[in-house]
Coordinates of C-alpha atoms in Angstrom, one line a residue:
M112 CA -1.0 17.4 17.4
T113 CA 0.9 14.2 17.9
K114 CA 1.1 12.7 21.4
L115 CA 4.7 11.8 22.3
L116 CA 4.9 8.5 24.2
S117 CA 7.7 8.2 26.7
M118 CA 7.4 4.4 26.8
N119 CA 6.0 1.7 24.7
R120 CA 2.2 1.7 25.1
R121 CA 1.9 -2.1 25.2
N122 CA 4.4 -2.2 28.1
F123 CA 2.5 0.6 29.8
L124 CA -0.7 -1.4 29.7
Q125 CA 1.1 -4.4 31.1
A126 CA 2.8 -2.4 33.8
S127 CA -0.2 -0.3 35.0
A128 CA -2.2 -1.7 37.8
A129 CA -6.0 -1.9 37.5
G130 CA -6.5 0.4 40.4
A131 CA -4.4 3.1 38.8
L132 CA -6.4 2.9 35.6
A133 CA -9.6 3.0 37.5
G134 CA -8.5 6.1 39.4
A135 CA -7.6 7.9 36.2
M136 CA -11.0 7.2 34.5
P137 CA -13.0 10.1 36.0
G138 CA -10.5 12.6 34.5
L139 CA -10.5 10.8 31.2
I140 CA -14.3 10.9 31.0
A141 CA -14.4 14.5 32.0
S142 CA -11.8 15.4 29.4
S143 CA -13.7 13.5 26.7
A144 CA -17.0 15.2 27.6
A145 CA -15.4 18.6 27.4
A146 CA -14.0 18.0 23.9
Q147 CA -16.9 16.4 22.1
T148 CA -16.0 18.1 18.8
A149 CA -12.4 16.9 18.9
L150 CA -11.3 13.6 17.3
T151 CA -8.4 11.4 18.4
V152 CA -7.1 9.2 15.6
G153 CA -4.7 6.3 16.0
F154 CA -2.2 4.9 13.5
I155 CA -0.3 1.7 13.9
Y156 CA 2.6 0.6 11.7
V157 CA 4.3 -2.8 11.3
G158 CA 7.7 -1.2 10.7
P159 CA 9.5 2.1 11.0
K160 CA 7.8 5.3 9.8
D161 CA 10.9 6.3 7.7
D162 CA 11.3 3.0 5.8
Y163 CA 11.0 4.6 2.3
G164 CA 8.1 2.3 1.8
Y165 CA 4.7 1.0 3.0
N166 CA 4.9 2.5 6.5
Q167 CA 6.3 5.8 5.4
A168 CA 3.5 6.2 2.9
H169 CA 0.9 5.8 5.7
A170 CA 2.9 8.0 8.1
E171 CA 3.0 10.8 5.4
G172 CA -0.8 10.4 5.2
A173 CA -1.1 10.6 9.0
A174 CA 1.0 13.8 8.9
V175 CA -1.7 15.4 6.7
I176 CA -4.4 14.9 9.2
K177 CA -2.2 16.0 12.1
A178 CA -2.5 19.5 10.8
M179 CA -6.3 19.4 10.6
P180 CA -8.3 21.4 13.2
G181 CA -9.5 19.4 16.2
V182 CA -7.4 16.3 15.5
T183 CA -5.1 14.6 18.0
L184 CA -2.9 12.0 16.4
V185 CA -1.5 9.0 18.3
E186 CA 0.9 6.7 16.5
E187 CA 3.0 3.6 17.2
E188 CA 5.5 2.0 14.9
N189 CA 7.2 -1.4 14.8
V190 CA 4.1 -3.3 16.1
P191 CA 4.2 -6.9 15.0
E192 CA 1.2 -8.7 13.5
T193 CA 0.5 -10.5 16.8
V194 CA -1.6 -10.0 19.9
D195 CA 0.7 -7.0 20.4
V196 CA -1.3 -5.0 18.0
Q197 CA -4.5 -5.8 20.0
K198 CA -2.8 -4.3 23.1
T199 CA -1.8 -1.2 21.1
M200 CA -5.4 -0.7 19.9
E201 CA -6.8 -1.2 23.4
S202 CA -4.3 1.4 24.7
M203 CA -5.2 3.9 22.1
I204 CA -8.8 3.5 22.9
N205 CA -8.7 3.3 26.7
L206 CA -5.8 5.6 27.5
D207 CA -5.8 8.1 24.6
G208 CA -9.6 8.2 23.8
A209 CA -9.1 7.3 20.1
T210 CA -12.4 6.7 18.3
L211 CA -11.0 6.2 14.8
L212 CA -8.2 3.7 14.3
F213 CA -6.1 2.8 11.3
P214 CA -4.2 -0.5 11.8
T215 CA -2.3 -0.2 8.5
S216 CA -0.6 -3.6 8.1
F217 CA -2.2 -6.5 6.1
G218 CA -1.8 -9.0 9.0
Y219 CA -3.5 -6.8 11.6
F220 CA -7.0 -7.5 10.2
D221 CA -7.9 -11.0 11.3
P222 CA -8.1 -11.9 14.1
H223 CA -6.6 -8.8 15.8
M224 CA -8.6 -5.8 14.5
L225 CA -11.8 -7.8 14.3
A226 CA -11.4 -9.0 17.9
V227 CA -10.9 -5.5 19.3
A228 CA -13.6 -4.0 17.1
A229 CA -16.1 -6.5 18.5
K230 CA -15.4 -5.2 22.0
H231 CA -15.7 -1.5 21.0
P232 CA -18.7 -1.0 18.8
D233 CA -18.5 2.8 19.2
V234 CA -15.0 3.0 17.8
Q235 CA -14.4 3.0 14.0
F236 CA -11.7 0.8 12.5
R237 CA -10.4 1.0 8.9
H238 CA -7.9 -1.4 7.5
C239 CA -5.7 -1.0 4.5
G240 CA -6.4 -3.8 2.0
G241 CA -9.2 -5.8 0.6
L242 CA -10.2 -8.1 3.4
W243 CA -13.4 -6.6 4.7
Q244 CA -16.6 -8.5 3.8
E245 CA -20.1 -7.1 4.0
G246 CA -22.4 -9.2 6.2
K247 CA -19.5 -11.0 7.7
N248 CA -17.4 -8.4 9.4
P249 CA -18.6 -5.8 12.1
A250 CA -20.3 -2.7 10.8
N251 CA -17.7 -0.5 12.7
T252 CA -14.9 -1.9 10.5
G253 CA -14.0 -1.5 6.9
S254 CA -11.2 -1.4 4.3
Y255 CA -9.7 1.0 1.9
F256 CA -7.2 0.5 -0.9
G257 CA -6.1 2.1 -4.2
Y258 CA -5.7 0.9 -7.7
I259 CA -1.9 1.3 -7.6
F260 CA -1.5 -1.2 -10.4
Q261 CA -2.2 1.9 -12.6
G262 CA 1.0 3.4 -11.2
Q263 CA 2.9 0.2 -12.0
Y264 CA 1.5 0.3 -15.6
L265 CA 3.0 3.8 -15.9
N266 CA 6.2 2.5 -14.3
G267 CA 6.2 -0.1 -17.1
I268 CA 6.0 2.6 -19.8
A269 CA 9.0 4.4 -18.3
A270 CA 10.8 1.0 -18.0
G271 CA 9.9 0.0 -21.6
H272 CA 11.6 3.2 -22.9
A273 CA 14.7 2.8 -20.7
T274 CA 15.5 -0.9 -21.2
K275 CA 18.2 -1.9 -23.6
S276 CA 18.1 -5.6 -22.9
K277 CA 14.3 -5.9 -23.2
K278 CA 14.4 -7.6 -19.8
I279 CA 12.9 -6.0 -16.8
G280 CA 12.7 -7.4 -13.3
F281 CA 10.3 -7.5 -10.4
V282 CA 11.1 -8.4 -6.7
A283 CA 7.9 -9.5 -5.0
A284 CA 7.0 -10.6 -1.6
K285 CA 4.1 -13.0 -1.9
P286 CA 1.9 -14.0 -4.9
I287 CA -1.4 -12.6 -3.6
P288 CA -3.8 -10.8 -6.0
Q289 CA -2.6 -7.3 -5.3
V290 CA 1.0 -8.2 -6.0
L291 CA 0.1 -10.1 -9.1
Q292 CA -1.8 -7.1 -10.4
N293 CA 1.3 -5.0 -10.0
I294 CA 3.6 -7.5 -11.7
N295 CA 1.2 -7.9 -14.6
A296 CA 0.6 -4.2 -15.0
F297 CA 4.3 -3.4 -15.0
L298 CA 4.9 -5.7 -17.9
L299 CA 1.8 -4.7 -19.8
G300 CA 2.9 -1.1 -19.6
A301 CA 6.4 -1.9 -20.9
R302 CA 4.9 -4.0 -23.7
T303 CA 3.0 -0.9 -25.1
V304 CA 6.6 0.3 -26.0
D305 CA 7.9 -3.1 -27.2
P306 CA 5.9 -6.3 -27.2
G307 CA 9.1 -8.3 -27.1
I308 CA 9.9 -7.1 -23.5
T309 CA 9.8 -9.8 -20.8
C310 CA 9.7 -9.5 -17.0
Q311 CA 11.5 -11.9 -14.6
V312 CA 9.9 -12.0 -11.1
I313 CA 11.4 -13.4 -8.0
F314 CA 9.3 -14.0 -4.8
T315 CA 11.0 -13.6 -1.5
G316 CA 8.2 -15.1 0.6
E317 CA 8.2 -12.2 3.1
W318 CA 7.1 -8.6 3.1
S319 CA 10.3 -7.4 4.7
L320 CA 13.5 -9.5 4.3
A321 CA 16.4 -7.3 3.3
V322 CA 18.9 -10.1 2.6
K323 CA 16.5 -12.0 0.2
E324 CA 15.5 -8.7 -1.4
A325 CA 19.2 -7.9 -2.2
E326 CA 19.8 -11.4 -3.4
A327 CA 16.8 -11.3 -5.7
T328 CA 17.8 -7.9 -7.1
N329 CA 21.3 -9.1 -7.8
A330 CA 20.0 -12.3 -9.5
L331 CA 17.7 -10.3 -11.7
V332 CA 20.5 -8.0 -12.8
D333 CA 22.7 -11.1 -13.4
Q334 CA 20.1 -12.5 -15.7
G335 CA 20.1 -9.3 -17.8
A336 CA 17.3 -7.2 -16.3
D337 CA 18.3 -3.5 -16.6
V338 CA 15.2 -2.0 -15.0
I339 CA 13.9 -3.2 -11.6
T340 CA 10.8 -2.5 -9.5
C341 CA 9.2 -4.3 -6.6
H342 CA 6.4 -4.9 -4.2
V343 CA 7.8 -5.3 -0.7
D344 CA 7.3 -3.3 2.4
S345 CA 10.4 -1.2 2.0
P346 CA 11.9 -0.8 -1.5
K347 CA 15.0 0.8 -0.1
V348 CA 17.3 -2.3 -0.5
V349 CA 16.0 -3.1 -3.9
V350 CA 16.5 0.5 -5.2
E351 CA 20.0 0.9 -3.8
T352 CA 21.1 -2.6 -4.9
A353 CA 19.8 -2.2 -8.4
A354 CA 21.2 1.3 -8.8
G355 CA 24.5 0.1 -7.4
R356 CA 24.6 -2.5 -10.2
G357 CA 23.9 0.1 -12.9
A358 CA 20.2 -0.7 -13.4
F359 CA 17.4 1.8 -13.6
V360 CA 14.7 1.5 -10.9
C361 CA 11.0 2.3 -10.6
G362 CA 9.8 3.0 -7.1
Y363 CA 6.8 1.8 -5.1
H364 CA 4.8 2.9 -2.0
A365 CA 6.7 6.2 -1.5
N366 CA 9.3 8.4 -3.3
Q367 CA 12.7 6.6 -3.3
S368 CA 14.3 9.1 -5.7
P369 CA 16.7 10.4 -3.0
L370 CA 18.2 6.9 -2.8
A371 CA 19.2 6.8 -6.5
P372 CA 18.7 10.2 -8.1
E373 CA 20.3 9.3 -11.4
K374 CA 18.8 5.9 -11.8
Y375 CA 15.3 6.5 -10.5
L376 CA 12.8 6.7 -13.5
T377 CA 9.6 7.3 -11.6
G378 CA 7.5 5.5 -9.0
A379 CA 4.0 4.4 -8.0
E380 CA 3.2 6.2 -4.7
W381 CA 0.2 6.2 -2.4
A382 CA -1.5 9.5 -1.7
W383 CA -3.0 8.4 1.7
G384 CA -3.3 12.0 2.9
N385 CA -6.3 12.5 0.7
V386 CA -7.9 9.3 1.9
Y387 CA -7.3 9.9 5.6
S388 CA -8.4 13.5 5.5
D389 CA -11.7 12.4 3.9
F390 CA -12.3 9.8 6.7
V391 CA -11.5 12.4 9.4
K392 CA -13.8 15.0 7.9
K393 CA -16.7 12.6 7.8
A394 CA -16.0 11.4 11.4
Q395 CA -15.8 15.0 12.7
A396 CA -19.1 15.8 10.9
G397 CA -20.8 12.7 12.4
E398 CA -21.3 11.2 8.9
K399 CA -21.1 7.5 8.1
L400 CA -17.7 6.2 7.1
G401 CA -17.5 4.0 4.0
N402 CA -16.9 0.3 4.7
F403 CA -15.3 -0.5 1.3
V404 CA -13.4 2.5 -0.1
R405 CA -11.5 2.3 -3.4
G406 CA -9.9 4.8 -5.8
G407 CA -7.1 5.3 -8.3
L408 CA -5.1 8.1 -9.9
K409 CA -8.1 10.2 -10.8
D410 CA -9.5 9.8 -7.3
G411 CA -6.3 11.0 -5.6
F412 CA -5.6 7.6 -4.0
V413 CA -2.4 7.1 -6.0
K414 CA 0.2 9.5 -7.5
M415 CA 3.4 9.2 -9.4
S416 CA 6.9 10.3 -8.5
A417 CA 8.4 13.0 -10.7
L418 CA 10.2 11.6 -13.8
G419 CA 13.9 11.3 -13.4
P420 CA 16.8 12.2 -15.7
G421 CA 16.9 8.7 -17.1
V422 CA 13.5 9.1 -18.9
S423 CA 13.9 10.1 -22.5
A424 CA 11.8 12.7 -24.2
E425 CA 9.9 10.0 -26.1
G426 CA 9.4 8.1 -22.8
R427 CA 8.1 11.3 -21.1
K428 CA 5.7 11.9 -23.9
A429 CA 4.2 8.4 -23.7
F430 CA 4.1 8.4 -19.9
E431 CA 2.3 11.8 -19.7
A432 CA -0.2 10.9 -22.4
T433 CA -1.2 7.7 -20.7
Q434 CA -1.4 9.3 -17.3
A435 CA -3.7 11.9 -18.7
D436 CA -6.0 9.2 -20.1
M437 CA -6.0 7.5 -16.7
M438 CA -7.0 10.8 -15.0
K439 CA -10.1 10.9 -17.2
G440 CA -11.3 7.6 -15.7
G441 CA -12.3 4.3 -17.2
F442 CA -8.8 3.4 -18.4
S443 CA -8.3 -0.4 -18.8
V444 CA -5.0 -1.8 -17.9
F445 CA -6.2 -5.4 -18.3
K446 CA -7.9 -6.0 -21.6
G447 CA -8.2 -8.8 -24.1
P448 CA -6.9 -10.7 -25.8
L449 CA -4.7 -11.6 -22.9
K450 CA -3.1 -14.9 -22.0
D451 CA -1.3 -16.0 -18.8
N452 CA 2.3 -17.3 -18.8
K453 CA 1.0 -20.9 -19.2
G454 CA -0.7 -20.0 -22.5
D455 CA -4.3 -20.0 -21.3
T456 CA -6.6 -17.2 -22.2
V457 CA -7.5 -15.1 -19.1
V458 CA -9.2 -12.1 -20.8
A459 CA -11.2 -12.7 -23.9
A460 CA -10.6 -10.5 -27.0
N461 CA -13.8 -8.5 -26.5
K462 CA -13.4 -8.1 -22.7
S463 CA -11.7 -5.4 -20.7
Y464 CA -11.6 -4.5 -17.0
A465 CA -12.1 -1.1 -15.6
E466 CA -9.9 -0.2 -12.6
D467 CA -12.7 -1.1 -10.2
A468 CA -13.6 -4.5 -11.6
I469 CA -14.2 -6.9 -8.8
E470 CA -12.5 -9.7 -10.8
L471 CA -9.2 -8.0 -10.3
E472 CA -9.3 -8.5 -6.5
S473 CA -9.1 -12.3 -7.1
M474 CA -6.4 -12.3 -9.8
N475 CA -4.3 -15.5 -9.5
Y476 CA -2.2 -15.5 -12.7
L477 CA 0.9 -14.0 -14.2
V478 CA 0.5 -12.7 -17.8
E479 CA 2.3 -14.0 -20.9
G480 CA 5.8 -12.7 -20.9
V481 CA 6.3 -12.9 -17.1
V482 CA 9.0 -15.4 -16.3
G483 CA 8.3 -16.8 -12.9
S484 CA 5.6 -18.8 -11.1
T485 CA 2.9 -18.1 -8.5
A486 CA 3.5 -21.5 -6.9

């Protein structure tokens, strides 16, 4: 079940006197002892749970484990990447008895999650992203992430069949490796349809900044892009703005088709319910949780939105064939010969990267055909 909070838990911690908490401890301890087979799991979101994006994808995953036997779910949304998230984690541990925490936002990891984890070695913390390092970070912490660039490659195939201008656009937050993977994969997918397609990228500099996202989307359409995708926390503004300008859209994080049913081609979505339920089952069984967990389409970490009415029969056939190949495993999105947009060879002719290649986690280039800069 989900615990409903009548007030912000950070404010509760600040307002509660030490004596009151001490008085409550015997009851909390007795309750914990009486329910040793139960598991309380905490989820923390940097934005609203209904943002049609990053936070909603995690909240949908949390909803899956909410229905699992013996699980109590506690959640808090709109928690900034500051000391506030440390207070939220402390509250979930000390007041709710949570022993498995998922602080989902990128900026929660260092120093916030690491600081709290060091004080609570018996609590497990798992963070979304690629920041955990073996031998450096505490053993009760870890990371999980998915090869969602596979989904952006499929987005690119749909975009390649839909574009008339041979110009597609990408609204991105920051030029970190995971974002660059998505930009590159989007264009590489489109270029399997037509090698002459180019991709214009605009970086907003922030994960969530609606005004800049709208401006970037309009600028891309003004420059001729007729299919748009993105990597920002909430694609809602990008999707609605692009569709309002008559462009097709490919979604990201969650399903945005209700926002633009006629213009939505497909979307790369997270399937966090599979990941979270696996963590919970292992925790309930007393098994060790993985510290570095990864997976793609075939592993059930990533899924695709249903194809929309703007996808042609030819586009559907190409999309479904490639998706089937990916589901077999070992599919290489990044394979040589491949140059970056400065003309330098980044993948040799006889080289290809499987989806789990460690080199991809340090990608620092944009491929040939992407108009934009990482600087």
